[in-house]
mmCIF file of C-alpha atoms in Angstrom:
data_model
loop_
_atom_site.group_PDB
_atom_site.id
_atom_site.type_symbol
_atom_site.label_atom_id
_atom_site.label_comp_id
_atom_site.label_asym_id
_atom_site.label_seq_id
_atom_site.Cartn_x
_atom_site.Cartn_y
_atom_site.Cartn_z
ATOM 1 C CA MET W 1 -18.645 -2.352 33.073
ATOM 2 C CA LYS W 2 -17.600 -6.147 33.747
ATOM 3 C CA LYS W 3 -15.533 -8.694 30.892
ATOM 4 C CA SER W 4 -14.266 -11.578 31.458
ATOM 5 C CA HIS W 5 -10.654 -10.312 31.115
ATOM 6 C CA LYS W 6 -6.852 -12.556 29.980
ATOM 7 C CA PRO W 7 -4.410 -11.398 33.127
ATOM 8 C CA ILE W 8 -1.742 -9.123 32.290
ATOM 9 C CA LYS W 9 0.938 -11.625 33.091
ATOM 10 C CA GLU W 10 -0.423 -13.847 30.570
ATOM 11 C CA ILE W 11 -0.446 -11.089 27.850
ATOM 12 C CA GLU W 12 3.132 -9.945 29.289
ATOM 13 C CA GLU W 13 3.731 -13.801 28.787
ATOM 14 C CA ASN W 14 3.595 -13.207 25.036
ATOM 15 C CA ILE W 15 4.587 -10.357 24.081
ATOM 16 C CA ILE W 16 6.720 -10.667 20.409
ATOM 17 C CA THR W 17 9.605 -7.722 20.362
ATOM 18 C CA GLY W 18 11.444 -6.423 16.970
ATOM 19 C CA PHE W 19 10.856 -5.111 13.093
ATOM 20 C CA PHE W 20 9.698 -8.169 11.000
ATOM 21 C CA THR W 21 8.280 -8.259 7.453
ATOM 22 C CA MET W 22 5.052 -9.297 6.982
ATOM 23 C CA GLU W 23 1.555 -8.932 4.826
ATOM 24 C CA ASP W 24 -1.433 -6.621 5.659
ATOM 25 C CA ASP W 25 -3.411 -9.874 6.612
ATOM 26 C CA GLU W 26 -0.803 -10.984 9.100
ATOM 27 C CA TYR W 27 -0.305 -7.912 10.625
ATOM 28 C CA PHE W 28 -4.165 -7.249 11.582
ATOM 29 C CA LYS W 29 -4.284 -10.800 12.701
ATOM 30 C CA ARG W 30 -1.644 -9.620 15.541
ATOM 31 C CA ASP W 31 -3.042 -8.976 18.651
ATOM 32 C CA GLY W 32 -1.987 -5.225 19.769
ATOM 33 C CA LEU W 33 -2.259 -1.588 20.697
ATOM 34 C CA SER W 34 -1.512 0.684 17.287
ATOM 35 C CA ASN W 35 -2.578 4.339 16.896
ATOM 36 C CA SER W 36 -5.296 3.281 14.873
ATOM 37 C CA SER W 37 -6.811 1.702 17.883
ATOM 38 C CA PHE W 38 -6.097 4.881 20.401
ATOM 39 C CA ARG W 39 -8.948 6.560 17.314
ATOM 40 C CA LEU W 40 -11.385 4.453 19.026
ATOM 41 C CA LEU W 41 -9.331 4.013 22.907
ATOM 42 C CA ALA W 42 -10.356 8.041 22.252
ATOM 43 C CA GLU W 43 -13.379 7.557 22.508
ATOM 44 C CA SER W 44 -13.389 4.844 25.433
ATOM 45 C CA PRO W 45 -12.147 0.381 25.718
ATOM 46 C CA LEU W 46 -16.141 -0.247 24.693
ATOM 47 C CA HIS W 47 -15.042 1.064 21.370
ATOM 48 C CA LEU W 48 -11.681 -0.442 20.892
ATOM 49 C CA GLU W 49 -13.545 -3.952 21.539
ATOM 50 C CA HIS W 50 -16.109 -3.238 19.090
ATOM 51 C CA ALA W 51 -13.631 -2.140 16.616
ATOM 52 C CA ASP W 52 -15.330 -4.013 13.663
ATOM 53 C CA LEU W 53 -18.598 -1.869 14.505
ATOM 54 C CA PHE W 54 -15.912 1.692 13.364
ATOM 55 C CA ALA W 55 -13.681 -0.260 10.554
ATOM 56 C CA LEU W 56 -12.539 2.992 8.624
ATOM 57 C CA THR W 57 -13.728 2.453 4.597
ATOM 58 C CA GLY W 58 -14.147 4.125 1.394
ATOM 59 C CA GLY W 59 -12.604 5.561 -1.744
ATOM 60 C CA THR W 60 -9.938 7.752 -0.153
ATOM 61 C CA PHE W 61 -8.059 5.046 1.906
ATOM 62 C CA THR W 62 -8.092 3.169 -1.474
ATOM 63 C CA PHE W 63 -6.406 5.984 -3.318
ATOM 64 C CA GLY W 64 -3.876 6.273 -0.139
ATOM 65 C CA SER W 65 -3.234 3.126 -0.097
ATOM 66 C CA ALA W 66 -2.285 3.098 -3.420
ATOM 67 C CA LEU W 67 -0.176 5.879 -3.494
ATOM 68 C CA HIS W 68 1.810 3.969 -0.470
ATOM 69 C CA CYS W 69 1.942 1.206 -3.095
ATOM 70 C CA LEU W 70 3.158 3.542 -6.294
ATOM 71 C CA VAL W 71 6.235 4.878 -4.008
ATOM 72 C CA LEU W 72 6.769 2.351 -1.541
ATOM 73 C CA GLU W 73 6.206 -0.681 -3.830
ATOM 74 C CA PRO W 74 5.959 -0.611 -7.316
ATOM 75 C CA GLU W 75 6.672 -3.520 -8.292
ATOM 76 C CA GLU W 76 3.288 -4.861 -6.391
ATOM 77 C CA PHE W 77 0.782 -2.009 -7.309
ATOM 78 C CA ASN W 78 -0.573 -4.281 -10.357
ATOM 79 C CA LYS W 79 -0.838 -7.497 -8.155
ATOM 80 C CA ARG W 80 -3.306 -4.731 -6.084
ATOM 81 C CA TYR W 81 -4.861 -2.537 -8.151
ATOM 82 C CA ALA W 82 -6.690 -2.599 -11.579
ATOM 83 C CA VAL W 83 -7.238 0.283 -13.808
ATOM 84 C CA GLU W 84 -10.510 0.505 -15.328
ATOM 85 C CA THR W 85 -9.915 -0.019 -18.900
ATOM 86 C CA PHE W 86 -11.638 -1.944 -20.811
ATOM 87 C CA GLU W 87 -13.085 -2.579 -24.119
ATOM 88 C CA GLY W 88 -16.979 -0.396 -24.503
ATOM 89 C CA GLN W 89 -16.015 1.533 -21.565
ATOM 90 C CA ASP W 90 -16.988 4.497 -23.708
ATOM 91 C CA LEU W 91 -20.306 3.868 -24.614
ATOM 92 C CA ASN W 92 -23.340 5.155 -22.834
ATOM 93 C CA LYS W 93 -22.282 3.800 -19.012
ATOM 94 C CA ASN W 94 -27.128 3.073 -19.108
ATOM 95 C CA SER W 95 -26.643 1.139 -21.587
ATOM 96 C CA ASN W 96 -26.235 -2.595 -21.690
ATOM 97 C CA ALA W 97 -23.847 -2.860 -23.319
ATOM 98 C CA TYR W 98 -21.312 -0.885 -21.196
ATOM 99 C CA LYS W 99 -22.838 -2.734 -18.201
ATOM 100 C CA GLU W 100 -21.918 -6.356 -19.686
ATOM 101 C CA ALA W 101 -18.265 -4.590 -20.796
ATOM 102 C CA LYS W 102 -17.829 -3.538 -17.186
ATOM 103 C CA ARG W 103 -18.706 -6.420 -15.632
ATOM 104 C CA LYS W 104 -17.178 -8.967 -17.616
ATOM 105 C CA TRP W 105 -14.166 -6.570 -16.678
ATOM 106 C CA GLN W 106 -14.851 -6.849 -12.445
ATOM 107 C CA GLU W 107 -14.673 -10.422 -12.809
ATOM 108 C CA GLU W 108 -11.361 -10.549 -14.720
ATOM 109 C CA VAL W 109 -9.828 -8.372 -12.227
ATOM 110 C CA LYS W 110 -11.442 -9.418 -8.753
ATOM 111 C CA GLY W 111 -9.984 -9.610 -5.978
ATOM 112 C CA LYS W 112 -7.616 -6.336 -7.419
ATOM 113 C CA GLU W 113 -8.668 -2.469 -5.591
ATOM 114 C CA THR W 114 -9.930 -0.454 -8.938
ATOM 115 C CA LEU W 115 -8.922 2.489 -10.211
ATOM 116 C CA THR W 116 -10.359 5.287 -12.272
ATOM 117 C CA GLY W 117 -8.179 6.813 -15.270
ATOM 118 C CA LYS W 118 -8.624 9.812 -13.511
ATOM 119 C CA GLU W 119 -7.212 8.745 -10.795
ATOM 120 C CA MET W 120 -4.552 6.926 -11.925
ATOM 121 C CA ASP W 121 -3.207 10.391 -13.482
ATOM 122 C CA LYS W 122 -3.171 11.553 -10.689
ATOM 123 C CA LEU W 123 -2.084 8.505 -8.858
ATOM 124 C CA GLU W 124 1.140 8.676 -11.007
ATOM 125 C CA LYS W 125 1.480 11.933 -10.919
ATOM 126 C CA MET W 126 1.759 13.097 -7.139
ATOM 127 C CA ALA W 127 4.482 9.588 -7.408
ATOM 128 C CA ARG W 128 6.165 11.595 -9.765
ATOM 129 C CA ASN W 129 6.688 14.183 -7.320
ATOM 130 C CA VAL W 130 7.642 12.924 -4.019
ATOM 131 C CA LYS W 131 9.897 11.149 -5.819
ATOM 132 C CA ALA W 132 11.674 14.045 -6.951
ATOM 133 C CA ILE W 133 11.790 15.843 -3.850
ATOM 134 C CA ALA W 134 11.592 12.465 -1.056
ATOM 135 C CA GLY W 135 13.339 9.874 -3.459
ATOM 136 C CA ASN W 136 16.772 9.736 -1.429
ATOM 137 C CA LEU W 137 14.980 9.291 2.101
ATOM 138 C CA PHE W 138 12.812 6.040 0.818
ATOM 139 C CA LYS W 139 16.889 3.971 0.335
ATOM 140 C CA ASP W 140 18.889 2.067 1.980
ATOM 141 C CA GLY W 141 15.468 1.013 4.236
ATOM 142 C CA GLN W 142 12.753 -1.272 3.909
ATOM 143 C CA ALA W 143 8.946 -0.344 3.027
ATOM 144 C CA GLU W 144 6.242 -1.832 5.589
ATOM 145 C CA MET W 145 8.297 -2.836 8.808
ATOM 146 C CA ALA W 146 6.104 -4.595 11.328
ATOM 147 C CA MET W 147 7.916 -3.189 13.922
ATOM 148 C CA MET W 148 6.345 -4.562 17.996
ATOM 149 C CA CYS W 149 7.041 -4.712 21.358
ATOM 150 C CA GLY W 150 5.763 -4.061 25.076
ATOM 151 C CA MET W 151 4.467 -1.352 26.558
ATOM 152 C CA ASP W 152 3.577 -1.209 30.696
ATOM 153 C CA GLY W 153 3.464 -4.346 29.903
ATOM 154 C CA ILE W 154 0.950 -4.294 26.249
ATOM 155 C CA GLN W 155 1.550 -5.616 23.410
ATOM 156 C CA MET W 156 1.941 -2.678 20.860
ATOM 157 C CA LYS W 157 2.957 -2.465 17.505
ATOM 158 C CA GLY W 158 2.780 -0.144 14.086
ATOM 159 C CA LYS W 159 3.383 -0.745 10.238
ATOM 160 C CA ALA W 160 5.915 2.095 9.254
ATOM 161 C CA ASP W 161 5.872 2.836 4.960
ATOM 162 C CA TYR W 162 9.604 2.705 5.624
ATOM 163 C CA ILE W 163 12.747 2.637 7.664
ATOM 164 C CA ASN W 164 15.733 3.977 7.174
ATOM 165 C CA HIS W 165 18.128 2.561 9.865
ATOM 166 C CA ARG W 166 21.145 4.359 8.367
ATOM 167 C CA LEU W 167 19.425 7.903 9.262
ATOM 168 C CA LYS W 168 17.607 6.413 11.835
ATOM 169 C CA LEU W 169 14.484 7.937 10.201
ATOM 170 C CA ILE W 170 10.993 6.197 9.949
ATOM 171 C CA ILE W 171 9.300 8.160 7.140
ATOM 172 C CA ASP W 172 5.524 7.963 6.820
ATOM 173 C CA LEU W 173 4.296 9.575 4.095
ATOM 174 C CA LYS W 174 0.758 11.515 3.778
ATOM 175 C CA THR W 175 -1.646 13.298 1.949
ATOM 176 C CA THR W 176 -3.487 16.101 3.185
ATOM 177 C CA GLY W 177 -5.838 18.631 0.927
ATOM 178 C CA ASP W 178 -4.265 21.386 2.192
ATOM 179 C CA ILE W 179 -0.480 21.285 2.419
ATOM 180 C CA LYS W 180 -0.221 24.615 4.639
ATOM 181 C CA ARG W 181 -3.120 23.486 7.276
ATOM 182 C CA PHE W 182 -0.684 19.622 7.729
ATOM 183 C CA GLY W 183 0.297 20.722 11.175
ATOM 184 C CA SER W 184 -2.837 22.227 12.681
ATOM 185 C CA SER W 185 -4.766 18.583 12.168
ATOM 186 C CA ALA W 186 -1.895 16.876 13.907
ATOM 187 C CA VAL W 187 -3.303 16.008 17.158
ATOM 188 C CA ASP W 188 -7.235 15.530 15.270
ATOM 189 C CA TYR W 189 -6.188 12.996 12.710
ATOM 190 C CA ASN W 190 -3.016 10.975 15.902
ATOM 191 C CA TYR W 191 -0.414 12.026 13.911
ATOM 192 C CA VAL W 192 1.409 13.077 17.044
ATOM 193 C CA THR W 193 0.788 9.895 18.595
ATOM 194 C CA GLN W 194 1.641 7.685 16.061
ATOM 195 C CA ALA W 195 4.708 9.864 15.434
ATOM 196 C CA SER W 196 5.486 9.466 19.515
ATOM 197 C CA LEU W 197 5.019 5.466 19.544
ATOM 198 C CA TYR W 198 6.391 4.379 16.679
ATOM 199 C CA THR W 199 9.805 6.270 18.282
ATOM 200 C CA ASP W 200 9.954 4.050 21.751
ATOM 201 C CA ILE W 201 8.654 1.119 19.520
ATOM 202 C CA ALA W 202 12.093 1.552 17.877
ATOM 203 C CA LYS W 203 13.738 3.050 20.693
ATOM 204 C CA GLU W 204 13.227 0.053 22.379
ATOM 205 C CA ILE W 205 13.855 -2.924 19.438
ATOM 206 C CA THR W 206 17.653 -0.895 19.207
ATOM 207 C CA LYS W 207 18.344 0.971 22.376
ATOM 208 C CA GLU W 208 18.843 3.888 19.754
ATOM 209 C CA ASP W 209 16.736 7.541 18.849
ATOM 210 C CA TYR W 210 14.792 7.273 15.150
ATOM 211 C CA GLN W 211 13.768 10.591 14.585
ATOM 212 C CA PHE W 212 9.930 10.175 12.746
ATOM 213 C CA VAL W 213 10.015 12.155 9.604
ATOM 214 C CA PHE W 214 6.329 13.077 7.626
ATOM 215 C CA VAL W 215 6.680 13.287 3.363
ATOM 216 C CA ILE W 216 3.019 14.775 3.099
ATOM 217 C CA VAL W 217 1.819 16.069 -0.621
ATOM 218 C CA ASP W 218 -1.113 17.557 -1.576
ATOM 219 C CA VAL W 219 -3.750 15.921 -3.453
ATOM 220 C CA ASN W 220 -4.296 19.119 -5.096
ATOM 221 C CA SER W 221 -2.402 19.973 -8.455
ATOM 222 C CA PRO W 222 0.411 21.345 -8.231
ATOM 223 C CA HIS W 223 0.588 18.223 -5.580
ATOM 224 C CA LEU W 224 3.397 20.319 -3.415
ATOM 225 C CA VAL W 225 5.782 18.009 -1.566
ATOM 226 C CA ARG W 226 7.198 18.661 1.888
ATOM 227 C CA ILE W 227 9.263 16.787 4.363
ATOM 228 C CA GLU W 228 8.008 17.349 8.243
ATOM 229 C CA LYS W 229 10.633 16.410 10.975
ATOM 230 C CA ALA W 230 7.984 15.455 14.087
ATOM 231 C CA SER W 231 9.163 17.763 17.085
ATOM 232 C CA GLN W 232 10.179 17.144 19.957
ATOM 233 C CA GLU W 233 7.878 19.029 21.963
ATOM 234 C CA MET W 234 4.781 17.030 19.149
ATOM 235 C CA ILE W 235 6.812 13.642 20.352
ATOM 236 C CA GLU W 236 6.317 14.897 24.059
ATOM 237 C CA ILE W 237 2.625 15.203 23.189
ATOM 238 C CA GLY W 238 2.549 11.914 21.817
ATOM 239 C CA ARG W 239 3.698 10.089 24.207
ATOM 240 C CA GLY W 240 2.101 11.846 26.963
ATOM 241 C CA MET W 241 -1.693 10.455 25.302
ATOM 242 C CA HIS W 242 -0.528 7.058 23.906
ATOM 243 C CA GLN W 243 1.056 6.081 27.760
ATOM 244 C CA ASP W 244 -3.571 7.064 28.680
ATOM 245 C CA TYR W 245 -4.551 5.177 25.890
ATOM 246 C CA ILE W 246 -2.755 2.341 27.068
ATOM 247 C CA ARG W 247 -3.575 2.630 31.088
ATOM 248 C CA LYS W 248 -6.947 3.286 29.617
ATOM 249 C CA TRP W 249 -6.367 -0.195 28.374
ATOM 250 C CA LYS W 250 -4.609 -1.604 30.832
ATOM 251 C CA GLU W 251 -7.412 -0.737 33.323
ATOM 252 C CA TRP W 252 -9.798 -2.131 31.089
ATOM 253 C CA LYS W 253 -8.032 -5.557 30.486
ATOM 254 C CA GLU W 254 -7.798 -5.963 34.587
ATOM 255 C CA GLU W 255 -10.950 -4.187 36.376
ATOM 256 C CA GLY W 256 -13.651 -4.014 32.937
ATOM 257 C CA LYS W 257 -12.854 -0.077 33.727
ATOM 258 C CA ALA W 258 -14.515 1.229 30.629
ATOM 259 C CA ASP W 259 -15.232 5.127 30.974
ATOM 260 C CA ILE W 260 -18.288 5.428 28.263
ATOM 261 C CA VAL W 261 -19.527 8.326 30.045
ATOM 262 C CA LYS W 262 -17.793 12.073 28.886
ATOM 263 C CA THR W 263 -17.653 14.622 31.636
#
């Protein structure tokens, strides 16, 4: 399938390298392949060209984002999220009075993601446990850091949950429904490519070796927390995968080769 493409030479001339502080809206507008891109490139470059059709949404993502905010940027939490507490919330949910009370509350918190009281209770317990076990890792560094560089002539980007430059750690906070099986999902959920991509970008920026660390918290009570370092084997597996994705994207940009038929 052929398409009009931006020449690779032109892309290379505009490649950005470095660590940056930026809001999500600005980050997502920036050109570049990311670990999220790989989810679609695993299907085909054509899937990534139409990424808006395959956007991930839903309550699970709101909850996960809320936990990240509560742990990493607690001062921002009340600006972004609202807990469902309003006068009349205990009324019969089918009554007009309840519906009107909720409508008014939703109007008041318009623009914020909303959480139920039960969700907030769980978030607070999970955040407490994360801070108790892994709190020292989230010190002397920067949260929500964008990182960018070029790889094989393609702009790459990532947004790290936390970078501890003193310890040379890139830290990623993950939730799981079964903490004992977290490692087995590393490939399925692109954790291996994330670990390899982020450490490779950091190496390109700083010329130093960074380690990738997962801080994992179980969504089920008692919300066990575990810290796992990405092994060298995981990094190598992920690197092979993300290099293959970059190659596929480059072939699409240069030749219009989509590879949409699975063999």
